[in-house]
Short mmCIF file of C-alpha atoms in Angstrom, two decimals:
data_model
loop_
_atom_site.label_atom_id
_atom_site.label_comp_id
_atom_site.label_asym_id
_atom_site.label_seq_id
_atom_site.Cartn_x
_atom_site.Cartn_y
_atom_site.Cartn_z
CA UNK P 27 22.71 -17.48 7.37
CA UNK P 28 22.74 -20.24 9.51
CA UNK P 29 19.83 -22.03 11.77
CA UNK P 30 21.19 -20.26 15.12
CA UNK P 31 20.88 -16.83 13.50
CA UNK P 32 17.04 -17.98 12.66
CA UNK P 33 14.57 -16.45 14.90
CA UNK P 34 13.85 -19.30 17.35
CA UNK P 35 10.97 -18.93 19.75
CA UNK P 36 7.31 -18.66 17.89
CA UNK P 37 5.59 -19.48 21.04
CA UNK P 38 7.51 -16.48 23.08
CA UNK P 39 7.24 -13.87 19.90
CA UNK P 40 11.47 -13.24 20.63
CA UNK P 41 13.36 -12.90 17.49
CA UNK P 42 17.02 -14.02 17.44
CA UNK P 43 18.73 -11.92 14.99
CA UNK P 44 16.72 -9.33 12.19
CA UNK P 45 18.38 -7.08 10.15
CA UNK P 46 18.44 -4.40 12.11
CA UNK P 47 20.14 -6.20 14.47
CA UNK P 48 23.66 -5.99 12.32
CA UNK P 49 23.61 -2.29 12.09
CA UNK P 50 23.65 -1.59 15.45
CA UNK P 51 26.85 0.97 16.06
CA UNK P 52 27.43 1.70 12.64
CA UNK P 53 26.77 5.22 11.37
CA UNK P 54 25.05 5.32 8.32
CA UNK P 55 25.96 8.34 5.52
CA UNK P 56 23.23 10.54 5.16
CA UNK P 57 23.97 10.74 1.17
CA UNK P 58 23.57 6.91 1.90
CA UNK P 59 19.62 7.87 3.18
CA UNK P 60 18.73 10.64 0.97
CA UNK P 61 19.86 9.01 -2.05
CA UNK P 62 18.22 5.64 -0.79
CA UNK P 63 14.81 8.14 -0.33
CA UNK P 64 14.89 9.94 -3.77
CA UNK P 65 14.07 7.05 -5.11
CA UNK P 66 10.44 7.35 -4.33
CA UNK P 67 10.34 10.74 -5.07
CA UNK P 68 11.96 9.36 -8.61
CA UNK P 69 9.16 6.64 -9.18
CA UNK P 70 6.37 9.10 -7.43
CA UNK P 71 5.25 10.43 -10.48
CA UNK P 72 3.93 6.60 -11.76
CA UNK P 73 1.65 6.64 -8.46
CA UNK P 74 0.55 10.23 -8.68
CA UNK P 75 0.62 11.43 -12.46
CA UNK P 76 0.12 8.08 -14.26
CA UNK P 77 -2.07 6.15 -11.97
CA UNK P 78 -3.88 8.32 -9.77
CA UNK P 79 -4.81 12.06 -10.43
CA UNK P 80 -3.75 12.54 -14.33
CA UNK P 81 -2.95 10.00 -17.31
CA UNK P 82 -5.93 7.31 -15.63
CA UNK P 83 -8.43 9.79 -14.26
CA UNK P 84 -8.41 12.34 -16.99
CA UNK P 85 -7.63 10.51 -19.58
CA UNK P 86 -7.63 6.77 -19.97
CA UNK P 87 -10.94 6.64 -18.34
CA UNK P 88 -12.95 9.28 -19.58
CA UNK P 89 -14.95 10.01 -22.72
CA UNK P 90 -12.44 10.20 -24.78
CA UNK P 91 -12.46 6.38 -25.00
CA UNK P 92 -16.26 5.94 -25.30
CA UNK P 93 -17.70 5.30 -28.22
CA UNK P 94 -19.03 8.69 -30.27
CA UNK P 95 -22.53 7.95 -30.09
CA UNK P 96 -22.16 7.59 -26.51
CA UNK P 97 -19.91 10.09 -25.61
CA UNK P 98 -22.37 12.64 -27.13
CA UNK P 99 -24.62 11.93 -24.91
CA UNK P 100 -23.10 13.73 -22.07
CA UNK P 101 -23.39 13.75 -18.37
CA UNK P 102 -26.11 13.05 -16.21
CA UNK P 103 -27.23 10.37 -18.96
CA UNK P 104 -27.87 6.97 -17.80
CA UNK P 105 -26.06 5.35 -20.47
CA UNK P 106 -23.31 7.68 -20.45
CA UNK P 107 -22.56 7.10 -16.73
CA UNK P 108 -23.02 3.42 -16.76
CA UNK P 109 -20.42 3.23 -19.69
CA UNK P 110 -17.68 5.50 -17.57
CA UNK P 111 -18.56 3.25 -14.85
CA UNK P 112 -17.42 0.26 -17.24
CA UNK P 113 -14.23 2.13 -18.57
CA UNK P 114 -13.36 2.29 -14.84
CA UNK P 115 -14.49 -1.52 -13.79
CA UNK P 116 -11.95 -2.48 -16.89
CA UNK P 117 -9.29 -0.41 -15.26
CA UNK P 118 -9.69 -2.74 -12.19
CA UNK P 119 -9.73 -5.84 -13.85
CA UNK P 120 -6.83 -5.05 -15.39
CA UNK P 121 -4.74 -4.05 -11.87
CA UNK P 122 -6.33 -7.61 -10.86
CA UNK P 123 -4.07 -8.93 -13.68
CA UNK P 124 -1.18 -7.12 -12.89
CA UNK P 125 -1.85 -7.93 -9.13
CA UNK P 126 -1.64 -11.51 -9.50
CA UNK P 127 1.68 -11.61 -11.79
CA UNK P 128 2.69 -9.76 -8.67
CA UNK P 129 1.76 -12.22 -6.18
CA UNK P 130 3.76 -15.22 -8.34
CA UNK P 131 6.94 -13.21 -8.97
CA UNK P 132 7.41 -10.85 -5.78
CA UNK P 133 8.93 -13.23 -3.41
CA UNK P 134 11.10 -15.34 -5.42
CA UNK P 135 12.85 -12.10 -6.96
CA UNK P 136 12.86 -11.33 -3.53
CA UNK P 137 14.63 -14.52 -2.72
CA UNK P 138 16.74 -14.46 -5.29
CA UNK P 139 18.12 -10.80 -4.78
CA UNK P 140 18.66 -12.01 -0.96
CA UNK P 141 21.04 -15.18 -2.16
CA UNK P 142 22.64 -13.67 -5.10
CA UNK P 143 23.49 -10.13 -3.31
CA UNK P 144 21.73 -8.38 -6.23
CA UNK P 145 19.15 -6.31 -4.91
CA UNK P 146 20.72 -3.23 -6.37
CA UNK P 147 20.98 -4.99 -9.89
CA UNK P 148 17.14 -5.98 -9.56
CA UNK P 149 16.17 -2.68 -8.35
CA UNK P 150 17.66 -0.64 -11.60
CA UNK P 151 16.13 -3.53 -14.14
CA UNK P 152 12.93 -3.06 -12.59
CA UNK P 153 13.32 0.70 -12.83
CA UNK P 154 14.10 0.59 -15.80
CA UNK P 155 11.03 -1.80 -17.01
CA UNK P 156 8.54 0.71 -15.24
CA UNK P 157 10.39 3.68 -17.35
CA UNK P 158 9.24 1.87 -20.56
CA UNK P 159 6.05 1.15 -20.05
CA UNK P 160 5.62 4.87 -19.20
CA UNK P 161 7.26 5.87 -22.39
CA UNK P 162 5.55 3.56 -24.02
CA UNK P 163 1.95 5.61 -22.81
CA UNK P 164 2.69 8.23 -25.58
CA UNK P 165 1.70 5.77 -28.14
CA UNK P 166 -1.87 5.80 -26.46
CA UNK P 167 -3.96 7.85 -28.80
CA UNK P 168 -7.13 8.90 -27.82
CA UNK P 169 -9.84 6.75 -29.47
CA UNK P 170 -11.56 3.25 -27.90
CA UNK P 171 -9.06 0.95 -29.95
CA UNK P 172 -6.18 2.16 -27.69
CA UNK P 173 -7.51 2.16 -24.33
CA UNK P 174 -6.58 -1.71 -23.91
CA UNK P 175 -3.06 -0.64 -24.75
CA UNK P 176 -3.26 1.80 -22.19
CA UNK P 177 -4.47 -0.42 -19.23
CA UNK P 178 -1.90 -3.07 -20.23
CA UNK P 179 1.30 -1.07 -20.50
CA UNK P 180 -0.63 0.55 -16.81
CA UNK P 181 -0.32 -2.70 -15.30
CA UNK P 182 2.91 -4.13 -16.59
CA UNK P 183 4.02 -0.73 -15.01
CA UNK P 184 2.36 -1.82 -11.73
CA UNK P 185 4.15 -5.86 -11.96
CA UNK P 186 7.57 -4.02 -12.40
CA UNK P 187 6.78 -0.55 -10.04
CA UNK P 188 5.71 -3.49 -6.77
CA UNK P 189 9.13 -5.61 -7.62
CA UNK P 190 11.36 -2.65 -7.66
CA UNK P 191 9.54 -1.89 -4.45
CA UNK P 192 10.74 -5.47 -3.05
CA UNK P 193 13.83 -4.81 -3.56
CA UNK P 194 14.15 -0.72 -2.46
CA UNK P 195 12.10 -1.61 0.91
CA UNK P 196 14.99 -4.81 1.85
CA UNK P 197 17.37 -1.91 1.23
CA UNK P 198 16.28 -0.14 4.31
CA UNK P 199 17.76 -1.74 6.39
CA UNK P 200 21.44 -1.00 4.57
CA UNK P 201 20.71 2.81 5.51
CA UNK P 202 19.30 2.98 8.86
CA UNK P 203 19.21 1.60 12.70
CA UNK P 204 16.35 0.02 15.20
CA UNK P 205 16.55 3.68 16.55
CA UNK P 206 16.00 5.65 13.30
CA UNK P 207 13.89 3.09 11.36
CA UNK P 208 10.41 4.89 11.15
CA UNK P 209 11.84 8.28 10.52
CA UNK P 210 13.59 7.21 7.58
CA UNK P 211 10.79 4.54 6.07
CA UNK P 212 8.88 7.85 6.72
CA UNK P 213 11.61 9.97 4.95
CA UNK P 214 11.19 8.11 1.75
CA UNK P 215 7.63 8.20 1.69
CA UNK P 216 7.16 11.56 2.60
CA UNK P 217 10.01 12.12 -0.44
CA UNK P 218 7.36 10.18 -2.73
CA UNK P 219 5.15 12.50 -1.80
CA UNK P 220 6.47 15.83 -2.18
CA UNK P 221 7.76 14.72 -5.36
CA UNK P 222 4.53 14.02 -6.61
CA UNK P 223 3.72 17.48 -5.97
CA UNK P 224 5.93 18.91 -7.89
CA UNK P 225 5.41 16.80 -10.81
CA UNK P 226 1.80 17.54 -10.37
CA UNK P 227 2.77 21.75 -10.70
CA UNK P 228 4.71 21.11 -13.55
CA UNK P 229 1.13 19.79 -15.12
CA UNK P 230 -0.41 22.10 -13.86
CA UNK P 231 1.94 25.26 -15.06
CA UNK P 232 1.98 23.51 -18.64
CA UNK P 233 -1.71 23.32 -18.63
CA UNK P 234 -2.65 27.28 -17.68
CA UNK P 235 0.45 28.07 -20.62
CA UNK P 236 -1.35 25.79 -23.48
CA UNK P 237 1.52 23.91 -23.36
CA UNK P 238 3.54 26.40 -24.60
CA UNK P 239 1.46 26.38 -28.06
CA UNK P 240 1.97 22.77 -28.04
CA UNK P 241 -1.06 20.86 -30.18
CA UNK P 242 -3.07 18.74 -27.33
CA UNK P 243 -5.55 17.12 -29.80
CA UNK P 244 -5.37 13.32 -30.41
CA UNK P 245 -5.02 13.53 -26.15
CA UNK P 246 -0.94 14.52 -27.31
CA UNK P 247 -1.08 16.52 -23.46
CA UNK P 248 -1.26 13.49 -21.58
CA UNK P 249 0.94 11.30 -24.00
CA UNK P 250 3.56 13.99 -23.17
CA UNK P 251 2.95 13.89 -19.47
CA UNK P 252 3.17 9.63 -19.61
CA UNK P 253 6.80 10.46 -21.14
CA UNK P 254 8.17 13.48 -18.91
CA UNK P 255 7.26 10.64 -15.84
CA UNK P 256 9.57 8.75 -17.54
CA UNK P 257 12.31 11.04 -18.07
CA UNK P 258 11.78 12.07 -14.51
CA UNK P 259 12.34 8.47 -12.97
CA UNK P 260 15.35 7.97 -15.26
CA UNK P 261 17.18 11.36 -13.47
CA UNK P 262 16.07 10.72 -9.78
CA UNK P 263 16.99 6.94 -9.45
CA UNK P 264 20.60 7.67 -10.27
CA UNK P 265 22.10 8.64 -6.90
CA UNK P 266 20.57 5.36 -5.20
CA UNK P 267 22.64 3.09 -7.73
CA UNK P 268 25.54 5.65 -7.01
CA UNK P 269 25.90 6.51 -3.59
CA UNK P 270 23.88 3.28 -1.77
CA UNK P 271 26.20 -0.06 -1.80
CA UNK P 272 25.04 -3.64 -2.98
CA UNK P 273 23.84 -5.75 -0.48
CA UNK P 274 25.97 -8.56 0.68
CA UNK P 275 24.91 -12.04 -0.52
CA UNK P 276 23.12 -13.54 2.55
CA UNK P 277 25.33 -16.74 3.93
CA UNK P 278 23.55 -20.20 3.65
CA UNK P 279 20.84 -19.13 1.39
CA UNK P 280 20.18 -20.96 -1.91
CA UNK P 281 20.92 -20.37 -5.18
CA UNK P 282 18.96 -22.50 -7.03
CA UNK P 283 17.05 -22.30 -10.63
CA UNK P 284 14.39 -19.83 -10.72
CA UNK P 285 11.29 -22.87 -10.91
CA UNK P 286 13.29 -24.96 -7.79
CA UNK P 287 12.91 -21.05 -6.18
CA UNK P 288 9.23 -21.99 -5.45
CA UNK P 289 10.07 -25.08 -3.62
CA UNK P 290 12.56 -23.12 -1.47
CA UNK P 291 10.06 -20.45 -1.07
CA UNK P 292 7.71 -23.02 0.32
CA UNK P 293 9.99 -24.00 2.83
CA UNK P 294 10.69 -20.99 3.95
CA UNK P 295 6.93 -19.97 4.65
CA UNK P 296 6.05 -23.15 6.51
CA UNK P 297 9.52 -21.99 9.02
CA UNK P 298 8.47 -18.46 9.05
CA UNK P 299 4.71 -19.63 10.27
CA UNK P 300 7.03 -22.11 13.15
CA UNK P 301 9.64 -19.66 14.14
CA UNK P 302 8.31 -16.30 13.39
CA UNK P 303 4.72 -16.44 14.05
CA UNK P 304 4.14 -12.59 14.65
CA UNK P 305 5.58 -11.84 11.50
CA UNK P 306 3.19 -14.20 9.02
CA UNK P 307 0.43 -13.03 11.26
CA UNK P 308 1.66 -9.61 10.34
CA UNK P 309 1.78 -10.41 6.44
CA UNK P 310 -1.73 -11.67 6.77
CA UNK P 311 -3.54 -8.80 8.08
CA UNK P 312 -1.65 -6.32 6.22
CA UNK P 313 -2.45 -7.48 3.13
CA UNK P 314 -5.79 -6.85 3.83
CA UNK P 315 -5.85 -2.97 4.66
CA UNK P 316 -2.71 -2.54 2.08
CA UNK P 317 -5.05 -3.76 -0.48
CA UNK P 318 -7.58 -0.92 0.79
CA UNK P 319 -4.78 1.48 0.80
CA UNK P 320 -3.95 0.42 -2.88
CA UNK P 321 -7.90 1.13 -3.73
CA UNK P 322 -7.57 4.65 -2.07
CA UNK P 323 -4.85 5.96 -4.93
CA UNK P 324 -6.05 3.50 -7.55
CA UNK P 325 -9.87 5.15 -7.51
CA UNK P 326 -9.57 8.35 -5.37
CA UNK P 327 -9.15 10.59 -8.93
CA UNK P 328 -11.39 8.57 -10.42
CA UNK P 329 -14.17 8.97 -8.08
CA UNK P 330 -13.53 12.75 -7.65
CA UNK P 331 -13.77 12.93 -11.56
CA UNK P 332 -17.06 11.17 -11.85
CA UNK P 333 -19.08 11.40 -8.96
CA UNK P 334 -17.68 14.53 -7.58
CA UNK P 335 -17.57 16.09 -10.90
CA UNK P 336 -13.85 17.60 -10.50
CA UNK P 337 -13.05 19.72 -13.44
CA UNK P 338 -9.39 18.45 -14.71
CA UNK P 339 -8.27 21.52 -12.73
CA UNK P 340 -9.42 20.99 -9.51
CA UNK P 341 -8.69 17.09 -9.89
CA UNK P 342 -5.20 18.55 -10.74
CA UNK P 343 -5.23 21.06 -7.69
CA UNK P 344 -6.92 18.63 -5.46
CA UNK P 345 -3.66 15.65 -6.22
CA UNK P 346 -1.02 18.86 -5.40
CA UNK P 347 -2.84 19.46 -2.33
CA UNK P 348 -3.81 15.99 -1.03
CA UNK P 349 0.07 14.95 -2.00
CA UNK P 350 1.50 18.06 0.24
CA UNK P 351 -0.65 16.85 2.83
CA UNK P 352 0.29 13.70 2.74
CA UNK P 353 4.07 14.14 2.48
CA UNK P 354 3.77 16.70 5.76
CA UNK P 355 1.70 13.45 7.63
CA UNK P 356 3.75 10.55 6.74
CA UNK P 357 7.10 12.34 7.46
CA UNK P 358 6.30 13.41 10.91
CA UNK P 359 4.29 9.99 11.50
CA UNK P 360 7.34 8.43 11.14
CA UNK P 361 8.74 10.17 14.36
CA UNK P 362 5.93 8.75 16.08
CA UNK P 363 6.77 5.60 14.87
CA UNK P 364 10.43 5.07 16.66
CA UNK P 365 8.48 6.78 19.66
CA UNK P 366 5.08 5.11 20.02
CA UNK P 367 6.02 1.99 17.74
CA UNK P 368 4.55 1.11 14.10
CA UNK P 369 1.44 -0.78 15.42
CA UNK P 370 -0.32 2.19 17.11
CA UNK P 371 0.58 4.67 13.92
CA UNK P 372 -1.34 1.41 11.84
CA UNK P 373 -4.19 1.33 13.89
CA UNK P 374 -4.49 5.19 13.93
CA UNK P 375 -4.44 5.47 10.46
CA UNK P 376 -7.03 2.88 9.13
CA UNK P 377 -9.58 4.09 11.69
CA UNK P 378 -9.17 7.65 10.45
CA UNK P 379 -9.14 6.44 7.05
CA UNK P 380 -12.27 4.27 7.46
CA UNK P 381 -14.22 7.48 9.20
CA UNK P 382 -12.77 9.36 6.35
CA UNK P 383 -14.08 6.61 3.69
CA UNK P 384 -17.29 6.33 5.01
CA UNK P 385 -18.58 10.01 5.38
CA UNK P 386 -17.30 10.63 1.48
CA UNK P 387 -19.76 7.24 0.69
CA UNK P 388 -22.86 8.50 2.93
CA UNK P 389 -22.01 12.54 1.39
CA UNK P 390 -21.49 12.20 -1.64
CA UNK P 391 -24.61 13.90 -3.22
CA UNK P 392 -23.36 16.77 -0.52
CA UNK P 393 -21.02 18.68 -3.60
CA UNK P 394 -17.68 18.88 -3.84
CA UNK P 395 -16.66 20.49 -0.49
CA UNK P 396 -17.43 17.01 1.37
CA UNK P 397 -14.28 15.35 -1.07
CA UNK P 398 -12.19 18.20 -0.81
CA UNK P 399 -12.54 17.51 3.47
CA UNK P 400 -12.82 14.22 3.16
CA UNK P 401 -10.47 13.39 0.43
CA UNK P 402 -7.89 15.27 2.13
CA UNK P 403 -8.89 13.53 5.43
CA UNK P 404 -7.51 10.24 3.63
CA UNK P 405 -4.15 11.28 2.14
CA UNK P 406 -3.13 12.00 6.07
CA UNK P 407 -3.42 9.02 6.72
CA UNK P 408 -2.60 6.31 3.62
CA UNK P 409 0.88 7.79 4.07
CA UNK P 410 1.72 6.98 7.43
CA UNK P 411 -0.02 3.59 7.62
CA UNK P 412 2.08 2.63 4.32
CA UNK P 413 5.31 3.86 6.11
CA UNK P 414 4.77 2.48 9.53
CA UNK P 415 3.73 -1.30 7.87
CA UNK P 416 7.39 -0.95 5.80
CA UNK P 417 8.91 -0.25 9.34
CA UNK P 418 7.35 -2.79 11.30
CA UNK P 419 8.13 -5.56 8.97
CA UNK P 420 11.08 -4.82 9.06
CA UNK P 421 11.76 -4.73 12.96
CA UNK P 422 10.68 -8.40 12.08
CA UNK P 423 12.34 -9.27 9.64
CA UNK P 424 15.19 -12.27 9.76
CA UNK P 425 18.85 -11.06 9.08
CA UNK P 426 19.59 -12.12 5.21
CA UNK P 427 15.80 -12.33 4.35
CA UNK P 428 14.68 -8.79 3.79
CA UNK P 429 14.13 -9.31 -0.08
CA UNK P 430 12.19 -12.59 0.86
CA UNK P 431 10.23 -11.58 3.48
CA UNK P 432 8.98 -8.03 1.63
CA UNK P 433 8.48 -10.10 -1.36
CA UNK P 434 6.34 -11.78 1.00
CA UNK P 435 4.86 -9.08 1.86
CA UNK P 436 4.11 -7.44 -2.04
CA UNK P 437 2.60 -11.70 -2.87
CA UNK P 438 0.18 -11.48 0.47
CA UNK P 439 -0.80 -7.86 -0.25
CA UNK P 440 -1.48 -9.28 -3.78
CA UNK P 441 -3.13 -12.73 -3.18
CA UNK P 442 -5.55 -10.16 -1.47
CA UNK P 443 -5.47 -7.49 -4.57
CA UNK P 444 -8.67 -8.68 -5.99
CA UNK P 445 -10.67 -7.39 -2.63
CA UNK P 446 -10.07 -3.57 -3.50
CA UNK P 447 -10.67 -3.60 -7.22
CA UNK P 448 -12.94 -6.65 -7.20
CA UNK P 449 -15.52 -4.87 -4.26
CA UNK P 450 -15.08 -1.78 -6.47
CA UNK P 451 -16.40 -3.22 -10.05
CA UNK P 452 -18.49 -5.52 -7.90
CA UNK P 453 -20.76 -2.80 -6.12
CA UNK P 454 -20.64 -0.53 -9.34
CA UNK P 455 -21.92 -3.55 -11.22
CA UNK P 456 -24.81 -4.00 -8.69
CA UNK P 457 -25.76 -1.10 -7.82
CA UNK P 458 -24.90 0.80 -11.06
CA UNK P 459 -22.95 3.73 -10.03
CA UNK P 460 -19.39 4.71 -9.42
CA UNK P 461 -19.83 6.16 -5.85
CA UNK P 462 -20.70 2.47 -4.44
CA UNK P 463 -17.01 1.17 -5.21
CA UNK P 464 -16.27 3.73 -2.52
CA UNK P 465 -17.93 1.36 0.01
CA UNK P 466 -16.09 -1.59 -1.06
CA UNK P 467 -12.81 0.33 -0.10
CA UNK P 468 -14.16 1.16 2.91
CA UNK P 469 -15.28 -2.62 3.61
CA UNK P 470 -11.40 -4.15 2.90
CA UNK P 471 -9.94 -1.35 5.16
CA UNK P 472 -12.49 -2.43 7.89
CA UNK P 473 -11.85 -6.16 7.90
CA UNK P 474 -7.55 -4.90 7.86
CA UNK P 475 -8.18 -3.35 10.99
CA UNK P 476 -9.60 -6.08 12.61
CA UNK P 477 -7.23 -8.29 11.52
CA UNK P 478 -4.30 -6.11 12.55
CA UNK P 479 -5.86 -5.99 16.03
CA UNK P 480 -5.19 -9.58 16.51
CA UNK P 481 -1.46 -9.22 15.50
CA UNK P 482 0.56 -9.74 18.73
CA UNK P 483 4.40 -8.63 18.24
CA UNK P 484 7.26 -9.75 19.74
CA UNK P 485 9.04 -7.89 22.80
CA UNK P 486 11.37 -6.14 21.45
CA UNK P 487 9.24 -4.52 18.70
CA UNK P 488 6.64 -3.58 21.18
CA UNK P 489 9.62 -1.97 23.46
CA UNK P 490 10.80 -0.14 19.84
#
């Protein structure tokens, strides 16, 4: 890429040439954008099973990896609670980890797979990284010794889950047009979604069977569950690596040793800020509320387990339910996204999510009906706030720079990853129990909407 094809007029907000801009006329296979979207519903079940409703919140942070003479104590005990509490402040420490290795690597992979024409190539190692650490989880056993195994191999999971992510969301541009954009960023996560769902039912029907006269003791259920994810990824990722064509190396960009990457990178960011001012401002503020969208999934389980006091059945029913619900919101969101633009589905959906937030914080002694309404209230709309920031950034985005710029995008949602699970171990740490980290989610989203409220886009974004 060249200097003319740069955007060229900060002050203005126009934008020269983006991706999109190179598509326009061409007609892109629809086994070309369904096999680019089953890839979410291939890595789905790390999100949903692993992190969110099954292998974290009824397993890795539960009893099981207290010590006996704690354990025994049961619920309602002061002790007992404050050391679940400190199982799940662990947890976040440990996605701070993972969130910062993030932050360092995101962008110059990003760069990298932009100069080299290898996003396809990063994508599958990535995959394939994520699919080991998953099948790794059956070593887990349940006693305390193991859970620090289980967090890591969680959040080496995460590092290698976000930088496949880079990599699939510069892709979308490959399968679709300025016109059909937010339907199909929509498509894939609304895929994610409804895969999770039926990964979820599988747990489910294996649960009310016994697992099929399987022996669950030594937690061997979930250890199963941590591999069949794995198995699961493995089978849906292979039409995108068949059926979606490598990306063209992007003219005048760098390749250059992966240390001299960061110098580039540097460069880069100061002419983004001068040329393309809407979209750093955009980075900024969305790494904000995507950090409170991260907390949402990371803790919703977790908090329905604990201070709701789910059974693992209705924490099993609630994730097929709240993932149906989400998949149905994000994929007609994304309509209104190529009709009303990105930045009003954004705004929409962190408002509802922070009236959502709030009344499950101020209700929660209320029972279990106020998460079931509430809960739900959220999944409709993380989904569509996820998918609309993934189109918008995109509309932004310079030709030749999508890997860059959304590895950009992963490193300023995770220079900011310490708000969500930092405000969450913070208030549970000073106020002593779990339902006060639901605040601190509510707090980041709060602040992202502000920020994103300030974001002026350029013309042609605005005009969709």
């Amino acid at each position: 890429m060249t200097d003319k094809t740069v955007p060229t007029a900060a002050n203005t907000g126009a934008i020269a040439a983006v991706g999109l801009d190179l598509q326009e006329g061409k007609v892109i296979p629809r086994k070309q954008v369904f096999s680019w979207a089953l890839w979410d519903w291939a890595t789905q079940p790390f999100n949903s099973v692993i992190l969110t409703f099954v292998f974290t919140a009824l397993y890795l942070t539960t009893d099981t990896f207290l010590p006996p003479e704690i354990a025994a104590l049961g619920a309602g005990n002061t002790e007992y609670d404050l050391a679940l509490s400190q199982l799940s402040s662990q947890y976040g420490v440990a996605i701070f980890v993972a969130g910062a290795l993030i932050a360092l690597l995101a962008p110059v992979q990003g760069q990298r797979a932009d100069a080299s024409g290898r996003r396809k190539l990063w994508l599958a190692v990535s995959t394939g990284v994520l699919v080991l650490c998953m099948a790794a989880l059956f070593f887990v056993q349940a006693s305390p010794p193991f859970f620090i195994l289980g967090i890591s191999l969680i959040a080496i999971g995460s590092v290698f889950s976000e930088i496949a992510g880079v990599n699939y969301n510069a892709m979308l541009v490959q399968v679709s047009t300025r016109k059909t954009i937010g339907k199909i960023s929509g498509l894939g996560w609304g895929f994610g979604y409804l895969g999770g769902i039926v990964a979820l039912i599988i747990v489910v029907v294996l649960t009310q069977l016994d697992w099929l006269g399987m022996s669950t003791e030594n937690g061997m259920a979930f250890r199963v569950i941590a591999v069949g994810c794995a198995v699961w990824t493995v089978l849906f990722s292979i039409p995108i690596f068949l059926n979606v064509p490598e990306a063209e190396p992007a003219p005048g960009r760098p390749q250059v040793g992966f240390f001299a990457s960061y110098v580039v990178l540097v460069k880069d960011v100061a002419r983004l800020y001068r040329e393309t001012r809407p979209t750093f401002w955009f980075l900024l503020a969305s790494a904000v509320y995507r950090d409170g969208l991260a907390g949402v999934f990371a803790f919703g389980a977790i908090i329905a387990a604990v201070t709701f006091r789910f059974t693992s059945n209705e924490v099993l029913l609630f994730g097929v339910v709240a993932n149906l619900v989400a998949g149905i919101s994000t994929i007609i969101a994304g309509r209104f996204d190529d009709i009303f633009g990105p930045r009003a589905v954004i705004i929409f959906s962190l408002f509802g999510l922070i009236v959502a937030g709030t009344a499950t914080f101020l209700l929660h002694d209320a029972g279990k009906l106020v998460f079931w309404v509430a809960g739900l209230l959220l999944t409709v709309f993380v989904g569509p706030a996820q998918a609309a920031s993934r189109s918008l950034l995109t509309r932004v985005t310079p030709a030749g720079r999508e890997g860059e710029i959304f590895g950009l995008y992963a490193t300023t949602g995770r220079a900011a990853s310490f708000l969500s699970p930092g405000l969450w171990a913070l208030f549970i740490a000073i106020f002593g129990f779990q339902y006060w980290g639901i605040l601190g989610i509510v707090v980041v989203l709060a602040v992202g909407l502000g920020l994103m409220l300030l974001v002026k886009l350029p013309k042609h974004v605005r005009e969709r």
